Short mmCIF file of C-alpha atoms in Angstrom, two decimals:
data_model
loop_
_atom_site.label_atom_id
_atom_site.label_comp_id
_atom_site.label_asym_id
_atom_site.label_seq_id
_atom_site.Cartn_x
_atom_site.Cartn_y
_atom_site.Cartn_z
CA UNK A 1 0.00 0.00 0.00
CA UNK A 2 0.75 3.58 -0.64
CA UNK A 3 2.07 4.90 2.97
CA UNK A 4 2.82 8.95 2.77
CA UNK A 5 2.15 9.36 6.39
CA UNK A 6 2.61 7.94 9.68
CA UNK A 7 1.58 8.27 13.18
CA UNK A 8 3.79 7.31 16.39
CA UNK A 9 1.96 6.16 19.45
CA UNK A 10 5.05 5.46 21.77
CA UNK A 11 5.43 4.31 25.00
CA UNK A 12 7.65 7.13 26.52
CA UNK A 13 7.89 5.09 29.58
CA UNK A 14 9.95 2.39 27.85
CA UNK A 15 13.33 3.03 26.78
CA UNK A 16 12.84 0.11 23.88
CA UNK A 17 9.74 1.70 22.89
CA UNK A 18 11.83 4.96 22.55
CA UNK A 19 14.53 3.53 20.26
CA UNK A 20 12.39 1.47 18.46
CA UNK A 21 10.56 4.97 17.77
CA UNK A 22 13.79 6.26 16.21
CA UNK A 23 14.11 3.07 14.27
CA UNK A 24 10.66 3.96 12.79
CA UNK A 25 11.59 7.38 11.93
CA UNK A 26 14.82 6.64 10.51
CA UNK A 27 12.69 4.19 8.04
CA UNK A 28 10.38 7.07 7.20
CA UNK A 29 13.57 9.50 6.17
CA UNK A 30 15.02 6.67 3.80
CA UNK A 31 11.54 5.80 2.43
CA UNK A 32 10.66 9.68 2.03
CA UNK A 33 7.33 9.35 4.54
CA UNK A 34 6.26 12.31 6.38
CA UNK A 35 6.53 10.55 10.50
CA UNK A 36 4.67 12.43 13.56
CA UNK A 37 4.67 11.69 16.78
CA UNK A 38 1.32 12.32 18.37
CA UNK A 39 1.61 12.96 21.69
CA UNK A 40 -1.21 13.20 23.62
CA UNK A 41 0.09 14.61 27.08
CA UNK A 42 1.09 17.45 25.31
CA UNK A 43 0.42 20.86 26.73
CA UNK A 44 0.02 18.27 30.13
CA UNK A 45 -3.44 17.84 29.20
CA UNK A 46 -5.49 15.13 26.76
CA UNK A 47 -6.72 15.74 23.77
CA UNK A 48 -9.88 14.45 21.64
CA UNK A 49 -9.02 11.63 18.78
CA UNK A 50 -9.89 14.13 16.22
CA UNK A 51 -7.52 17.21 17.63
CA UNK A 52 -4.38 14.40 18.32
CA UNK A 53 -5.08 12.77 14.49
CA UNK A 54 -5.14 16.30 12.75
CA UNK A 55 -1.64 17.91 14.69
CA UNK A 56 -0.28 14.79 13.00
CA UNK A 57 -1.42 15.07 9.33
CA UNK A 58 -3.99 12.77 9.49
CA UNK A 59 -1.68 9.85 9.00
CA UNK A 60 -2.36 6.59 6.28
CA UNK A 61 -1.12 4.56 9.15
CA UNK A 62 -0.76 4.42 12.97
CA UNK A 63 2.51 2.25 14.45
CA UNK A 64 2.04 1.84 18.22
CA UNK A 65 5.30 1.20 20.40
CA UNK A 66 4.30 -0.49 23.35
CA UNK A 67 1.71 -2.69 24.89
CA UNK A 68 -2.02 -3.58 24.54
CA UNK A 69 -2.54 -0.02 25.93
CA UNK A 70 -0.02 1.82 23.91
CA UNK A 71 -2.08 -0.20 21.22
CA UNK A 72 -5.43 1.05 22.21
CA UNK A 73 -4.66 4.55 22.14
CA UNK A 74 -3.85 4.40 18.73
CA UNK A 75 -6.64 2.41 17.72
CA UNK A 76 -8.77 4.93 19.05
CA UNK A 77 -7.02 7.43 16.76
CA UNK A 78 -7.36 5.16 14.04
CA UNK A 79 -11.14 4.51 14.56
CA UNK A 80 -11.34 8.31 14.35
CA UNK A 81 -9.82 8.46 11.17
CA UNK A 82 -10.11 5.13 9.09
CA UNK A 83 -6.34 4.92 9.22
CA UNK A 84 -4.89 1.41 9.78
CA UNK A 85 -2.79 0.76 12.78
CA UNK A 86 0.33 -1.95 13.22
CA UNK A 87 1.04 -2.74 16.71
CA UNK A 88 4.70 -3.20 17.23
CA UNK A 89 5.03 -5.37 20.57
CA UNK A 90 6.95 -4.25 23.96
CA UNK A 91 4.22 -5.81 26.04
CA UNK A 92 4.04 -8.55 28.76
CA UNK A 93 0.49 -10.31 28.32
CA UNK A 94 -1.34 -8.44 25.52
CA UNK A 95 -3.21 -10.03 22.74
CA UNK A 96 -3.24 -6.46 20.42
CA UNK A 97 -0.04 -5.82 18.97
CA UNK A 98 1.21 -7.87 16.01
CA UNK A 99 5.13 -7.89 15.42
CA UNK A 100 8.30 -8.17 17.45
CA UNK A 101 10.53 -5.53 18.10
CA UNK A 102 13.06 -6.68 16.65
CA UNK A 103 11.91 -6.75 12.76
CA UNK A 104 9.70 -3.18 12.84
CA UNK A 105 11.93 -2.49 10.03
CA UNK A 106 10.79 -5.85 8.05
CA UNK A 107 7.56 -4.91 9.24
CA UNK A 108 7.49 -1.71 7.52
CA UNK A 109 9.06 -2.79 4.51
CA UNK A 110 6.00 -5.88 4.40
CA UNK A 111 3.07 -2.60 4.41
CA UNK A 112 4.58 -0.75 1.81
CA UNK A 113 5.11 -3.63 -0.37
CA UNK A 114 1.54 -4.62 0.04
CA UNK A 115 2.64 -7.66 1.96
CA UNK A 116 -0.01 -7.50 4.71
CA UNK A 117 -3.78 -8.20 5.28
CA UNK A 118 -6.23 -5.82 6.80
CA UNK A 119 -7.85 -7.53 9.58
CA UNK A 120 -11.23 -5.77 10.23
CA UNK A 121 -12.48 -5.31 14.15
CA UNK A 122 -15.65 -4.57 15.84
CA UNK A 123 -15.54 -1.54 17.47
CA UNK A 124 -18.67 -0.23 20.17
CA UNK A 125 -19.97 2.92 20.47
CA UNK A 126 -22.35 4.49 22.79
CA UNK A 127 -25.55 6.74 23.35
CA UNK A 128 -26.50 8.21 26.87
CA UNK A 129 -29.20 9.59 28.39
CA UNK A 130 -26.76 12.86 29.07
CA UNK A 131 -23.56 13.93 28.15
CA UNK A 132 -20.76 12.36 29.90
CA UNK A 133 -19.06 14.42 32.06
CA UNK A 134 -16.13 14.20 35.39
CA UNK A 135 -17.10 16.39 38.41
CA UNK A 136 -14.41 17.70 39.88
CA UNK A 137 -13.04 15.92 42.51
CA UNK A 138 -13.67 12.58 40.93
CA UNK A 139 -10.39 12.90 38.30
CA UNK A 140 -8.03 12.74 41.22
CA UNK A 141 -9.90 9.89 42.68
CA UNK A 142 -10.07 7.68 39.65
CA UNK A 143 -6.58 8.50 38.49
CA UNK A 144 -4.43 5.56 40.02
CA UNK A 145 -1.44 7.67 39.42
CA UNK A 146 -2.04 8.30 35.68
CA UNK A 147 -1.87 11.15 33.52
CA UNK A 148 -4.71 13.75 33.04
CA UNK A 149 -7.83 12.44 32.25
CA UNK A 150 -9.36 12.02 27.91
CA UNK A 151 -11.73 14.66 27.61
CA UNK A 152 -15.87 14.21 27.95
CA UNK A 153 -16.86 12.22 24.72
CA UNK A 154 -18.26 14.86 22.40
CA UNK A 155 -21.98 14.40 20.48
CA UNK A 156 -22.17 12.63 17.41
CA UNK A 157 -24.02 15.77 15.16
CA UNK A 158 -24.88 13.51 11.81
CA UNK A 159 -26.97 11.00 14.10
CA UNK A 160 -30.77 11.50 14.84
CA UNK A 161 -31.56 12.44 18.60
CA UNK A 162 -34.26 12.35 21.01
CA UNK A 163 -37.44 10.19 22.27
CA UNK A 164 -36.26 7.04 24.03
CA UNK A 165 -32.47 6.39 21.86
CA UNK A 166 -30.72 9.47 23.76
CA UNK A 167 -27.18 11.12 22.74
CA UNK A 168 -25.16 9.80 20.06
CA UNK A 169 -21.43 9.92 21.48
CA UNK A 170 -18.53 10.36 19.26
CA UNK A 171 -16.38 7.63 21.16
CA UNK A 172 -15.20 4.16 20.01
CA UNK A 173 -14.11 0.94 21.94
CA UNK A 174 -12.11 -1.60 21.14
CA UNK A 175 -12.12 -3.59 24.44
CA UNK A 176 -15.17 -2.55 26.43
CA UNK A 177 -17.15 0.26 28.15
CA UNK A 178 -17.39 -0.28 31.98
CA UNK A 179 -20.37 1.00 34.75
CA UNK A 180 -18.32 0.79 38.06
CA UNK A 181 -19.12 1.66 41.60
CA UNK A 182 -17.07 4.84 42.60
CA UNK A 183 -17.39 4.52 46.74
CA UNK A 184 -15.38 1.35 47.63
CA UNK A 185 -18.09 0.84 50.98
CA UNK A 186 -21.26 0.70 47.92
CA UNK A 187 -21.87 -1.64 45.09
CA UNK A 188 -23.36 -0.11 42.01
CA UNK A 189 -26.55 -0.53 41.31
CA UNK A 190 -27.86 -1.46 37.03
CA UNK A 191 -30.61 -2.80 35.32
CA UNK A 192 -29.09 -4.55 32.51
CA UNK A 193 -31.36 -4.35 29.22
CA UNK A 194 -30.55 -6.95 26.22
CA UNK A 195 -32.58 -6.04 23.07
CA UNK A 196 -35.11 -3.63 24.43
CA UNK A 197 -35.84 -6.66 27.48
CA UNK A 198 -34.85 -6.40 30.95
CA UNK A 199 -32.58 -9.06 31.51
CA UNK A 200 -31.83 -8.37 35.38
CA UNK A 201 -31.06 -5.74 37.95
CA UNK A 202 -27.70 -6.52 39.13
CA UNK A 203 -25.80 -4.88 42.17
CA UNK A 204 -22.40 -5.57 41.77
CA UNK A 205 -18.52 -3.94 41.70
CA UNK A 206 -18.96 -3.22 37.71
CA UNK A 207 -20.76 -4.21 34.69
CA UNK A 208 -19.25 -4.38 31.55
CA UNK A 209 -19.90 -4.84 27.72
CA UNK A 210 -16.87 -5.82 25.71
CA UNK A 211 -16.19 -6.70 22.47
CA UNK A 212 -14.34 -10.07 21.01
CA UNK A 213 -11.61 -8.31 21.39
CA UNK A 214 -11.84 -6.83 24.39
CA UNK A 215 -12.90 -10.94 25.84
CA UNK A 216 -9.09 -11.27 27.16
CA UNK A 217 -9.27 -8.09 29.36
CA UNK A 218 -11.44 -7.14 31.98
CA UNK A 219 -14.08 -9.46 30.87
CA UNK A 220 -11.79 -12.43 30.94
CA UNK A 221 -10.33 -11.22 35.04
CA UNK A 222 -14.45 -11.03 35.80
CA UNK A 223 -14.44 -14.38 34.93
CA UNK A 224 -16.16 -13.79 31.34
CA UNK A 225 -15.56 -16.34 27.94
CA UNK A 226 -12.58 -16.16 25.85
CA UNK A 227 -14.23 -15.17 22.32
CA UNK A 228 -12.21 -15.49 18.91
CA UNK A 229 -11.55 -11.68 17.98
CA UNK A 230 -12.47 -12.63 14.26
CA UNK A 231 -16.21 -12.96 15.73
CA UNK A 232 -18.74 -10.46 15.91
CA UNK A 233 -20.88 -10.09 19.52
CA UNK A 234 -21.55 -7.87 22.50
CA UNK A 235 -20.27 -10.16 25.79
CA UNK A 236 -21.95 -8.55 28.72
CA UNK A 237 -20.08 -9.74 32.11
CA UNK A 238 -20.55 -8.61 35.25
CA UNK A 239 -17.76 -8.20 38.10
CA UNK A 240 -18.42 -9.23 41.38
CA UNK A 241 -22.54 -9.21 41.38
CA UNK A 242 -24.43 -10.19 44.80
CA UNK A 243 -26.66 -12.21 42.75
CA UNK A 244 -26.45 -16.35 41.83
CA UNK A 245 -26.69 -15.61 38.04
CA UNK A 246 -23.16 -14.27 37.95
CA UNK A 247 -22.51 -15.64 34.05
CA UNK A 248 -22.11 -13.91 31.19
CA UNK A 249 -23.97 -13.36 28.64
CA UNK A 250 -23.00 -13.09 24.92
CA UNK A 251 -25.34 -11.23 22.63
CA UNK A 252 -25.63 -10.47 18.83
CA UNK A 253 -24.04 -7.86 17.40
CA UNK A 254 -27.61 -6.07 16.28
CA UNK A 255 -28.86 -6.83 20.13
CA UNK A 256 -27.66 -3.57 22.09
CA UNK A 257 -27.02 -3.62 25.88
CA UNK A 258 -28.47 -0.77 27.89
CA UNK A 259 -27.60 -0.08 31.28
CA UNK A 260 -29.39 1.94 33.84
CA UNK A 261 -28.03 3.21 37.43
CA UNK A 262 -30.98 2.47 39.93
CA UNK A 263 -32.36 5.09 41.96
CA UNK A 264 -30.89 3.60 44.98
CA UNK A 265 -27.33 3.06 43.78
CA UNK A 266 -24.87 5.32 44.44
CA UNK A 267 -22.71 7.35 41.50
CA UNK A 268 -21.22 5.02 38.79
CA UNK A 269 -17.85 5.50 36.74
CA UNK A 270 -18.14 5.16 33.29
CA UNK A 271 -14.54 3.68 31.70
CA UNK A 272 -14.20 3.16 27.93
CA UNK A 273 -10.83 1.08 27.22
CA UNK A 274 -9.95 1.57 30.83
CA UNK A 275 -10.46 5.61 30.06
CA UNK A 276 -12.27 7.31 32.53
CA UNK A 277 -14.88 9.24 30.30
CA UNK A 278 -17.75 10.49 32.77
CA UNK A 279 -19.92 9.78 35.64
CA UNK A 280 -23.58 8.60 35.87
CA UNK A 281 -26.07 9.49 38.68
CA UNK A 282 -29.39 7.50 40.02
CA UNK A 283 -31.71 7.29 36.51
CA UNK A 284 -28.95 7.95 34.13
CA UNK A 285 -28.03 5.26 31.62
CA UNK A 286 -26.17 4.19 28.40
CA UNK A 287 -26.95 2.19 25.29
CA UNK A 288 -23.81 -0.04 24.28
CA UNK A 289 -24.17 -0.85 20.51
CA UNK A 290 -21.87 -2.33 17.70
CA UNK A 291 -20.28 0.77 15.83
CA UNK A 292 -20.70 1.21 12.20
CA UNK A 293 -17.40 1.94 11.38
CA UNK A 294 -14.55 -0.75 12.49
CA UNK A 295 -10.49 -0.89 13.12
CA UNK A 296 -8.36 -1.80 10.68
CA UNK A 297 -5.42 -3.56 11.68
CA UNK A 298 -2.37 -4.61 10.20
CA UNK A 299 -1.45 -8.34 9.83
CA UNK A 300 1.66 -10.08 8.50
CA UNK A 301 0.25 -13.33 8.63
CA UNK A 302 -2.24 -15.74 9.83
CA UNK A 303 -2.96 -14.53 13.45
CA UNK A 304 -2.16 -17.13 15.71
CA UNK A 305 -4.88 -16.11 18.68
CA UNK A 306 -5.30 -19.73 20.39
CA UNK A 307 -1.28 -20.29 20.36
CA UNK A 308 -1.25 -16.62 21.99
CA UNK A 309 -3.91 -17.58 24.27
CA UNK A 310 -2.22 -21.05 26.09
CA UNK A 311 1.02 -18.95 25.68
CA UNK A 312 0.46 -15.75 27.56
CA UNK A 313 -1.63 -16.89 29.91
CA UNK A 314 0.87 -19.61 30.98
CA UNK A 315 -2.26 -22.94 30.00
CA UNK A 316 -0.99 -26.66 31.10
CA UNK A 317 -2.52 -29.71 30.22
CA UNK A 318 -4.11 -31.40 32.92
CA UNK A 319 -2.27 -34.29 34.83
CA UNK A 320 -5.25 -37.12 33.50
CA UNK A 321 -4.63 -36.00 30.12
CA UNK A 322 -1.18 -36.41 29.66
CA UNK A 323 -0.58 -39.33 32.02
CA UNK A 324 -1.04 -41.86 29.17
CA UNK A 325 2.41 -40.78 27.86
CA UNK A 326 3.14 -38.04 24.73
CA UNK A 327 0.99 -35.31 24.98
CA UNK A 328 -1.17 -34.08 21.85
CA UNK A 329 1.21 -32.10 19.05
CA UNK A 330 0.77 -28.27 19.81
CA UNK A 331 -0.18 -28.23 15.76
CA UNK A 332 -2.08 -31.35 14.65
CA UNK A 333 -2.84 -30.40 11.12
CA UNK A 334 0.31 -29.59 9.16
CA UNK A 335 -1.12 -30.90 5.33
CA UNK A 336 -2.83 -28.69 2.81
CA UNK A 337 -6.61 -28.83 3.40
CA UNK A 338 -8.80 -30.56 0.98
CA UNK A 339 -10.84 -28.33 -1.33
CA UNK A 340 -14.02 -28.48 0.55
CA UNK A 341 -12.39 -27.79 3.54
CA UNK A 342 -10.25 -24.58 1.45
CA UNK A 343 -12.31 -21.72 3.27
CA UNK A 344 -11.06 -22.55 6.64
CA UNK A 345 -8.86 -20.03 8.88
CA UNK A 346 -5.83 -21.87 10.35
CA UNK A 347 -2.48 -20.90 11.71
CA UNK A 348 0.76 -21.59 10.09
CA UNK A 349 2.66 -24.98 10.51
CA UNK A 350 5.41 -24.44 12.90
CA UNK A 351 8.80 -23.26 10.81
CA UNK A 352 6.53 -21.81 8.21
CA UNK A 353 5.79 -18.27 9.84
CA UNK A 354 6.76 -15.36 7.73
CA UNK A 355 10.13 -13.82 9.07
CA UNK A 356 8.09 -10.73 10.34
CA UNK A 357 6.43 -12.36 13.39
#
């Protein structure tokens, strides 16, 4: 593909993520591309997707140096924009980013020379009964020793408004949006609506609504499925609920999940990819709904998501199932698959990965 711009989203934290940064830009010089970093701490406050993605030149692509969180910040620059984003990893556990340090230069090379596939994401977005805001006080509360806080989502202006559907907010998630309790002595209160139908009233730590994606994060700690990111669904999951039903529930992605504070509860925290992004009072609510727009990330090659999945988070076989001797091959099929069987997504055979994973 045609790259004439590019986006950093770096890590400044991590001194790898810092010279892998200058690797990047050093690329960009030989290869004549126009590189910006986009920093958003600058001025030491945050900045809206749209005001970061225009001080960089609205960028063709987005190359995150870092983690899963490095990675989400650009994907929510690149949801703003329709850019793609490659997700070079300097992680620990994440299941985002796609290449290794160590060939972001091979990488590179692989996008411009068309070697790549675009793998598409579903994204949520969100509608409110008012616009999200932070009182004050709350910021230095929720902060955990971050940086300043993403500004209030803004109002989507093209959508239609009013009568029972509420605001249209201009704000994407890749992962999940997140109703949490904000006293530590008091659950939070919700009614949790599936497709227009009250499915319960839940009092719990948090309730959440992720995406595929977003099934390995918070969902996943709350004890929620492990769903293949190449699916489409709404997983709703909540944490800690004083309830029996404590499962999750996954939904279609044309069923949206609404959920409403209860005029008992106390204050609840709204996070969007683990970004504080307002507060709800007693009677407020959201509407969680597939997005119509979706990320596009880069991909070198067959993404290897269940080999990821018993790899990061550190699977063994059970003792029964192994006691008969060998255990099972980590990659049973290795052969060609027949014709009929042609259309089917598998990883590669071990030794034939392409050199940029």
């Amino acid at each position: 593909m045609t790259v004439r711009r590019i986006g950093l989203v770096v890590h400044g934290g991590r001194g790898e993520a810092v010279d892998a940064a200058r690797t990047v830009r050093a690329w960009c010089a030989e290869n004549a591309v126009q590189c910006t970093d986009i920093d958003v701490w600058r001025d030491g406050g945050r900045h809206s997707a749209r005001e970061e993605v225009e001080s960089a030149g609205d960028p063709d692509l987005i190359v995150t140096l870092g983690g899963d969180g490095t990675f989400l910040r650009g994907a929510r620059l690149a949801a703003e924009h329709d850019a793609l984003v490659l997700g070079v990893d300097l992680g620990r556990v994440g299941f985002l980013t796609e290449v290794p340090v160590t060939v972001v230069r091979s990488a590179l090379d692989a996008v411009r020379e068309d070697r790549l596939t675009v793998e598409s994401r579903m994204l949520l977005t969100v509608r409110a009964s008012c616009l999200l805001e932070v009182p004050s006080g709350v910021q230095e509360l929720m902060r955990y020793g971050r940086g300043p806080l993403l500004p209030p989502p803004r109002v989507r202006t093209e959508c239609e408004a009013g009568g029972d559907w509420g605001i249209a907010l201009n704000v994407s998630a890749l992962n999940d949006v997140v109703v949490e309790k904000l006293a530590r002595d008091r659950q939070v209160s919700v009614g949790v609506y599936l497709a227009g139908r009250l499915l319960a009233s839940y009092s719990a730590d948090a309730v959440l609504v992720a995406t595929p994606t977003g099934s390995t994060a918070y969902s996943f700690a709350a004890g929620g499925p492990v769903v293949s990111p190449r699916a489409d669904a709404l997983i709703f999951t909540p944490v800690a609920p004083h309830m029996a039903f404590n499962r999750s529930v996954v939904a279609a992605p044309d069923e949206p999940i609404a959920l409403r504070v209860l005029e008992r509860s106390g204050q609840a925290a709204v996070s969007i990819d683990g970004q504080l992004r307002g507060v709800l009072d007693p009677g407020d609510w959201i509407g969680v709904y597939a997005a119509p727009r979706r990320l596009r990330a880069v991909r070198l090659g067959p993404m290897d998501f269940y080999g990821r999945l018993r790899e990061r988070m550190n699977l063994t076989d059970a003792p029964a199932a192994v006691a008969d001797g060998t255990p099972a091959p980590l990659w049973p099929v290795t052969t060609p698959p027949p014709g009929d069987l042609a259309h089917l997504a598998l990883p590669p055979a071990p030794g034939d990965e392409p050199e940029t994973r």
